[in-house]
């Protein structure tokens, strides 16, 4: 059930930023606080409040998105949505496919982006429709230690560099028929990821601005609005655009603070706050056109 109890706890002084210099540090903190057992919106809010840098803000929003979209995902550990495939060299790195063995499937192929590749526990793997119909894509969840799963890692990611990012290869990885699911969960991931990452971002800012200030009050309003948008079956696009614009104004005010120099890699990673804005505002334009048609 969605509520604002985590924010109430924050106001009571129960939560605040925790120094986590490495991905493993934040992973351990995540499990010590039992974050994976919370409702998805609480995962994003508490994860954002606890984060001391922007890669962990992304983690909080990303893991919240996954638990919201893929309800069979185990609560323990971190997951990664392995959907991206190598468009530049598909001969060397063909995309994933399933071969029916009569009782289940063998999973083969490659994925070219895996978040948290050094510590991830579960992989949500998409299987594209051979005819190219996006709505006929399927997915499945496998553990990283399942036979035939190989993960490797990028040496130096350009963005959110402290978060390990890598590649997945599957060699005849056995998959039960019941582990394969249809497109709706994949669609849900796509329509909510930006909202959850924005929610974690607003919580991160909330924990770093002056208590009871106008900016903090505005961030509370942004958070409450995003929680409401996440609960919609179909997004109110123009409202979403207004909430995005208010979050961007809050970021602009936050960035006037000289203390930003204490946030590691802020200059590089701060584009996380604005990563979805162009897409959101384009959809505002489409919604207006539809309303006036």
Tab-separated table of C-alpha atoms in Angstrom:
chain	number	residue	atom	x	y	z
A	1	UNK	CA	0.000	0.000	0.000
A	2	UNK	CA	1.267	3.458	-0.922
A	3	UNK	CA	1.611	5.985	1.899
A	4	UNK	CA	3.952	8.754	3.010
A	5	UNK	CA	5.223	7.077	6.193
A	6	UNK	CA	8.853	7.170	5.047
A	7	UNK	CA	8.619	10.961	4.696
A	8	UNK	CA	7.103	11.209	8.164
A	9	UNK	CA	10.002	9.145	9.486
A	10	UNK	CA	12.415	11.497	7.724
A	11	UNK	CA	10.791	14.474	9.445
A	12	UNK	CA	11.179	12.648	12.750
A	13	UNK	CA	14.919	12.367	12.116
A	14	UNK	CA	14.940	8.630	11.472
A	15	UNK	CA	16.569	8.813	8.021
A	16	UNK	CA	19.317	10.842	6.404
A	17	UNK	CA	22.235	10.559	3.971
A	18	UNK	CA	24.751	7.798	4.749
A	19	UNK	CA	28.298	7.906	3.301
A	20	UNK	CA	28.741	5.045	0.822
A	21	UNK	CA	31.972	5.404	-1.118
A	22	UNK	CA	31.472	2.255	-3.193
A	23	UNK	CA	28.663	0.352	-4.820
A	24	UNK	CA	29.246	-2.496	-2.375
A	25	UNK	CA	28.824	-0.067	0.548
A	26	UNK	CA	25.429	1.072	-0.713
A	27	UNK	CA	24.442	-2.537	-1.473
A	28	UNK	CA	25.206	-3.486	2.136
A	29	UNK	CA	23.311	-0.458	3.459
A	30	UNK	CA	20.344	-1.394	1.253
A	31	UNK	CA	20.125	-4.820	2.821
A	32	UNK	CA	20.818	-3.631	6.365
A	33	UNK	CA	17.835	-1.269	6.113
A	34	UNK	CA	15.613	-3.864	4.418
A	35	UNK	CA	14.810	-1.512	1.567
A	36	UNK	CA	13.945	-4.288	-0.875
A	37	UNK	CA	11.036	-5.337	1.337
A	38	UNK	CA	9.307	-1.945	1.067
A	39	UNK	CA	6.634	-0.795	-1.352
A	40	UNK	CA	8.143	0.523	-4.618
A	41	UNK	CA	7.508	4.209	-3.879
A	42	UNK	CA	9.088	3.782	-0.435
A	43	UNK	CA	12.091	2.076	-2.048
A	44	UNK	CA	12.656	5.142	-4.224
A	45	UNK	CA	12.086	7.678	-1.443
A	46	UNK	CA	14.148	6.010	1.275
A	47	UNK	CA	16.884	4.976	-1.171
A	48	UNK	CA	17.125	8.573	-2.392
A	49	UNK	CA	17.264	10.006	1.133
A	50	UNK	CA	20.031	7.597	2.163
A	51	UNK	CA	22.123	8.106	-1.004
A	52	UNK	CA	25.211	10.285	-0.670
A	53	UNK	CA	25.816	10.532	-4.441
A	54	UNK	CA	23.868	10.350	-7.666
A	55	UNK	CA	24.687	6.791	-8.811
A	56	UNK	CA	22.884	5.526	-5.701
A	57	UNK	CA	19.954	7.831	-6.453
A	58	UNK	CA	19.613	6.095	-9.804
A	59	UNK	CA	19.862	2.743	-8.031
A	60	UNK	CA	16.976	3.647	-5.732
A	61	UNK	CA	14.695	4.730	-8.571
A	62	UNK	CA	15.735	1.862	-10.818
A	63	UNK	CA	15.193	-0.869	-8.225
A	64	UNK	CA	11.831	0.677	-7.308
A	65	UNK	CA	10.815	0.582	-10.981
A	66	UNK	CA	11.763	-3.066	-11.283
A	67	UNK	CA	9.867	-4.148	-8.156
A	68	UNK	CA	6.816	-2.201	-9.304
A	69	UNK	CA	6.792	-3.643	-12.834
A	70	UNK	CA	7.940	-7.218	-12.205
A	71	UNK	CA	5.947	-8.389	-9.212
A	72	UNK	CA	7.534	-11.859	-9.139
A	73	UNK	CA	10.976	-10.344	-8.589
A	74	UNK	CA	12.463	-11.625	-5.294
A	75	UNK	CA	12.781	-8.881	-2.647
A	76	UNK	CA	16.353	-9.798	-1.790
A	77	UNK	CA	19.263	-8.430	-3.776
A	78	UNK	CA	19.399	-6.069	-6.739
A	79	UNK	CA	18.057	-6.694	-10.217
A	80	UNK	CA	18.912	-5.412	-13.688
A	81	UNK	CA	16.652	-4.970	-16.699
A	82	UNK	CA	18.683	-6.545	-19.498
A	83	UNK	CA	17.005	-5.268	-22.652
A	84	UNK	CA	19.636	-3.446	-24.730
A	85	UNK	CA	21.309	-5.376	-27.552
A	86	UNK	CA	24.337	-4.677	-29.713
A	87	UNK	CA	23.096	-2.864	-32.814
A	88	UNK	CA	26.646	-2.250	-34.100
A	89	UNK	CA	27.872	-5.853	-34.259
A	90	UNK	CA	24.913	-8.242	-34.060
A	91	UNK	CA	26.896	-10.965	-35.818
A	92	UNK	CA	29.418	-11.187	-32.983
A	93	UNK	CA	26.884	-10.404	-30.245
A	94	UNK	CA	23.477	-11.682	-31.391
A	95	UNK	CA	20.466	-10.755	-29.294
A	96	UNK	CA	18.762	-13.167	-26.957
A	97	UNK	CA	16.524	-16.016	-28.119
A	98	UNK	CA	14.678	-18.959	-26.587
A	99	UNK	CA	14.832	-22.487	-27.966
A	100	UNK	CA	12.107	-24.849	-26.853
A	101	UNK	CA	13.415	-28.184	-25.566
A	102	UNK	CA	9.966	-29.717	-25.042
A	103	UNK	CA	9.756	-29.073	-21.290
A	104	UNK	CA	11.276	-25.612	-21.091
A	105	UNK	CA	13.637	-23.346	-22.946
A	106	UNK	CA	17.300	-22.731	-23.529
A	107	UNK	CA	18.262	-19.043	-23.403
A	108	UNK	CA	21.097	-17.903	-25.689
A	109	UNK	CA	22.517	-14.583	-26.829
A	110	UNK	CA	23.812	-11.281	-25.494
A	111	UNK	CA	22.694	-8.092	-23.767
A	112	UNK	CA	24.893	-5.009	-24.016
A	113	UNK	CA	23.959	-3.084	-20.846
A	114	UNK	CA	23.543	-4.529	-17.363
A	115	UNK	CA	23.303	-2.174	-14.391
A	116	UNK	CA	25.168	-3.149	-11.210
A	117	UNK	CA	26.899	-5.938	-13.111
A	118	UNK	CA	29.440	-6.510	-10.319
A	119	UNK	CA	26.848	-7.076	-7.586
A	120	UNK	CA	23.521	-7.782	-9.328
A	121	UNK	CA	21.565	-10.818	-8.138
A	122	UNK	CA	18.705	-11.134	-10.658
A	123	UNK	CA	18.525	-10.447	-14.389
A	124	UNK	CA	15.261	-9.538	-16.098
A	125	UNK	CA	15.956	-10.546	-19.692
A	126	UNK	CA	13.837	-9.480	-22.659
A	127	UNK	CA	13.272	-11.647	-25.722
A	128	UNK	CA	12.342	-9.591	-28.766
A	129	UNK	CA	9.724	-10.686	-31.267
A	130	UNK	CA	11.454	-12.013	-34.431
A	131	UNK	CA	9.047	-9.958	-36.571
A	132	UNK	CA	9.928	-6.750	-34.718
A	133	UNK	CA	6.597	-6.233	-32.929
A	134	UNK	CA	7.579	-4.531	-29.668
A	135	UNK	CA	4.320	-5.513	-27.998
A	136	UNK	CA	5.066	-9.183	-28.549
A	137	UNK	CA	8.344	-9.059	-26.641
A	138	UNK	CA	8.541	-11.451	-23.692
A	139	UNK	CA	10.722	-11.590	-20.623
A	140	UNK	CA	12.045	-13.840	-17.895
A	141	UNK	CA	13.970	-13.583	-14.627
A	142	UNK	CA	17.148	-15.575	-14.005
A	143	UNK	CA	19.676	-15.491	-11.195
A	144	UNK	CA	23.189	-14.345	-12.032
A	145	UNK	CA	24.639	-17.665	-10.830
A	146	UNK	CA	22.429	-19.832	-13.022
A	147	UNK	CA	24.387	-22.142	-15.305
A	148	UNK	CA	25.243	-20.526	-18.629
A	149	UNK	CA	25.090	-16.907	-17.403
A	150	UNK	CA	28.269	-14.848	-17.845
A	151	UNK	CA	28.603	-11.196	-16.778
A	152	UNK	CA	31.500	-8.940	-17.741
A	153	UNK	CA	32.046	-5.276	-16.910
A	154	UNK	CA	32.844	-2.001	-18.649
A	155	UNK	CA	36.218	-0.637	-17.577
A	156	UNK	CA	35.173	3.020	-17.230
A	157	UNK	CA	31.546	4.063	-17.738
A	158	UNK	CA	31.194	7.721	-18.720
A	159	UNK	CA	28.061	8.379	-16.658
A	160	UNK	CA	27.316	7.232	-13.094
A	161	UNK	CA	30.792	5.745	-13.204
A	162	UNK	CA	30.788	4.424	-9.626
A	163	UNK	CA	27.938	2.089	-10.578
A	164	UNK	CA	29.231	-1.048	-12.264
A	165	UNK	CA	27.860	-1.483	-15.774
A	166	UNK	CA	28.469	-4.439	-18.002
A	167	UNK	CA	27.402	-7.096	-20.468
A	168	UNK	CA	25.535	-10.393	-20.240
A	169	UNK	CA	26.024	-13.572	-22.248
A	170	UNK	CA	23.762	-16.616	-22.100
A	171	UNK	CA	24.875	-20.070	-23.241
A	172	UNK	CA	22.073	-22.651	-23.149
A	173	UNK	CA	20.755	-21.254	-19.872
A	174	UNK	CA	17.824	-23.460	-18.854
A	175	UNK	CA	14.519	-21.611	-18.343
A	176	UNK	CA	11.258	-23.164	-17.151
A	177	UNK	CA	8.150	-22.439	-19.197
A	178	UNK	CA	6.513	-20.823	-16.165
A	179	UNK	CA	9.341	-18.286	-15.885
A	180	UNK	CA	8.468	-16.601	-19.178
A	181	UNK	CA	6.071	-13.640	-18.992
A	182	UNK	CA	4.344	-11.470	-21.584
A	183	UNK	CA	4.774	-7.827	-22.581
A	184	UNK	CA	2.665	-5.998	-19.981
A	185	UNK	CA	5.377	-5.980	-17.277
A	186	UNK	CA	7.903	-4.691	-19.805
A	187	UNK	CA	5.479	-1.921	-20.765
A	188	UNK	CA	5.027	-1.033	-17.120
A	189	UNK	CA	8.782	-0.654	-16.697
A	190	UNK	CA	8.958	1.728	-19.633
A	191	UNK	CA	6.111	3.957	-18.470
A	192	UNK	CA	7.300	4.294	-14.851
A	193	UNK	CA	11.123	4.330	-14.849
A	194	UNK	CA	11.419	8.108	-15.269
A	195	UNK	CA	8.872	8.751	-12.519
A	196	UNK	CA	10.634	6.522	-10.018
A	197	UNK	CA	14.078	7.982	-10.770
A	198	UNK	CA	12.618	11.486	-10.460
A	199	UNK	CA	11.041	10.443	-7.143
A	200	UNK	CA	14.392	9.215	-5.815
A	201	UNK	CA	16.035	12.410	-7.110
A	202	UNK	CA	13.534	14.639	-5.320
A	203	UNK	CA	14.086	12.666	-2.101
A	204	UNK	CA	17.849	13.083	-2.483
A	205	UNK	CA	17.411	16.857	-2.781
A	206	UNK	CA	14.912	16.930	0.082
A	207	UNK	CA	17.487	15.486	2.475
A	208	UNK	CA	20.043	18.155	1.551
A	209	UNK	CA	18.168	21.437	1.664
A	210	UNK	CA	17.416	23.592	4.674
A	211	UNK	CA	14.745	22.140	6.938
A	212	UNK	CA	11.318	23.801	6.612
A	213	UNK	CA	12.574	26.043	3.802
A	214	UNK	CA	10.407	26.985	0.846
A	215	UNK	CA	12.537	24.749	-1.371
A	216	UNK	CA	12.021	21.775	0.907
A	217	UNK	CA	8.262	22.394	0.945
A	218	UNK	CA	8.241	22.476	-2.849
A	219	UNK	CA	10.134	19.186	-2.976
A	220	UNK	CA	7.570	17.595	-0.670
A	221	UNK	CA	4.903	18.665	-3.151
A	222	UNK	CA	6.872	17.219	-6.082
A	223	UNK	CA	7.286	13.917	-4.230
A	224	UNK	CA	3.601	13.652	-3.377
A	225	UNK	CA	2.682	14.477	-6.983
A	226	UNK	CA	5.028	11.813	-8.377
A	227	UNK	CA	3.588	9.202	-6.006
A	228	UNK	CA	0.140	10.042	-7.390
A	229	UNK	CA	1.340	9.872	-11.014
A	230	UNK	CA	2.934	6.480	-10.411
A	231	UNK	CA	-0.411	5.183	-9.185
A	232	UNK	CA	-2.228	6.115	-12.401
A	233	UNK	CA	-3.093	3.423	-14.929
A	234	UNK	CA	-2.570	5.937	-17.738
A	235	UNK	CA	-0.345	8.951	-17.209
A	236	UNK	CA	-1.897	12.415	-17.085
A	237	UNK	CA	0.708	13.742	-19.502
A	238	UNK	CA	0.178	17.466	-19.057
A	239	UNK	CA	0.167	17.174	-15.264
A	240	UNK	CA	3.337	15.088	-15.519
A	241	UNK	CA	4.930	17.862	-17.549
A	242	UNK	CA	4.099	20.452	-14.883
A	243	UNK	CA	5.582	18.259	-12.145
A	244	UNK	CA	8.733	17.775	-14.209
A	245	UNK	CA	9.082	21.533	-14.710
A	246	UNK	CA	8.731	22.147	-10.976
A	247	UNK	CA	11.377	19.532	-10.210
A	248	UNK	CA	13.727	21.225	-12.685
A	249	UNK	CA	13.164	24.576	-10.971
A	250	UNK	CA	13.978	22.946	-7.629
A	251	UNK	CA	17.196	21.522	-9.101
A	252	UNK	CA	18.138	24.973	-10.410
A	253	UNK	CA	17.742	26.449	-6.922
A	254	UNK	CA	19.640	23.564	-5.352
A	255	UNK	CA	22.547	24.089	-7.725
A	256	UNK	CA	23.076	27.636	-6.476
A	257	UNK	CA	24.408	26.124	-3.239
A	258	UNK	CA	28.217	26.066	-2.998
A	259	UNK	CA	28.107	22.829	-0.986
A	260	UNK	CA	27.652	20.847	-4.214
A	261	UNK	CA	31.408	20.441	-4.350
A	262	UNK	CA	31.015	17.862	-1.566
A	263	UNK	CA	28.870	15.558	-3.736
A	264	UNK	CA	31.246	13.216	-5.623
A	265	UNK	CA	31.244	13.552	-9.429
A	266	UNK	CA	28.301	15.960	-9.341
A	267	UNK	CA	29.364	17.868	-12.456
A	268	UNK	CA	29.239	14.682	-14.545
A	269	UNK	CA	26.335	12.878	-12.929
A	270	UNK	CA	23.936	15.796	-12.387
A	271	UNK	CA	22.409	15.223	-15.823
A	272	UNK	CA	20.510	12.435	-14.062
A	273	UNK	CA	18.078	15.133	-12.879
A	274	UNK	CA	17.336	16.208	-16.450
A	275	UNK	CA	17.680	12.896	-18.250
A	276	UNK	CA	13.969	12.435	-18.941
A	277	UNK	CA	12.791	16.041	-19.339
A	278	UNK	CA	12.896	16.300	-23.147
A	279	UNK	CA	10.852	13.122	-23.540
A	280	UNK	CA	8.312	14.181	-20.912
A	281	UNK	CA	7.829	17.604	-22.487
A	282	UNK	CA	7.443	16.115	-25.972
A	283	UNK	CA	4.597	13.999	-24.637
A	284	UNK	CA	3.011	17.124	-23.195
A	285	UNK	CA	2.921	18.502	-26.742
A	286	UNK	CA	1.361	15.298	-28.075
A	287	UNK	CA	-1.276	15.373	-25.320
A	288	UNK	CA	-2.205	18.950	-26.186
A	289	UNK	CA	-2.506	18.089	-29.859
A	290	UNK	CA	-4.780	15.147	-29.033
A	291	UNK	CA	-6.911	17.290	-26.719
A	292	UNK	CA	-7.367	19.911	-29.438
A	293	UNK	CA	-7.967	17.475	-32.276
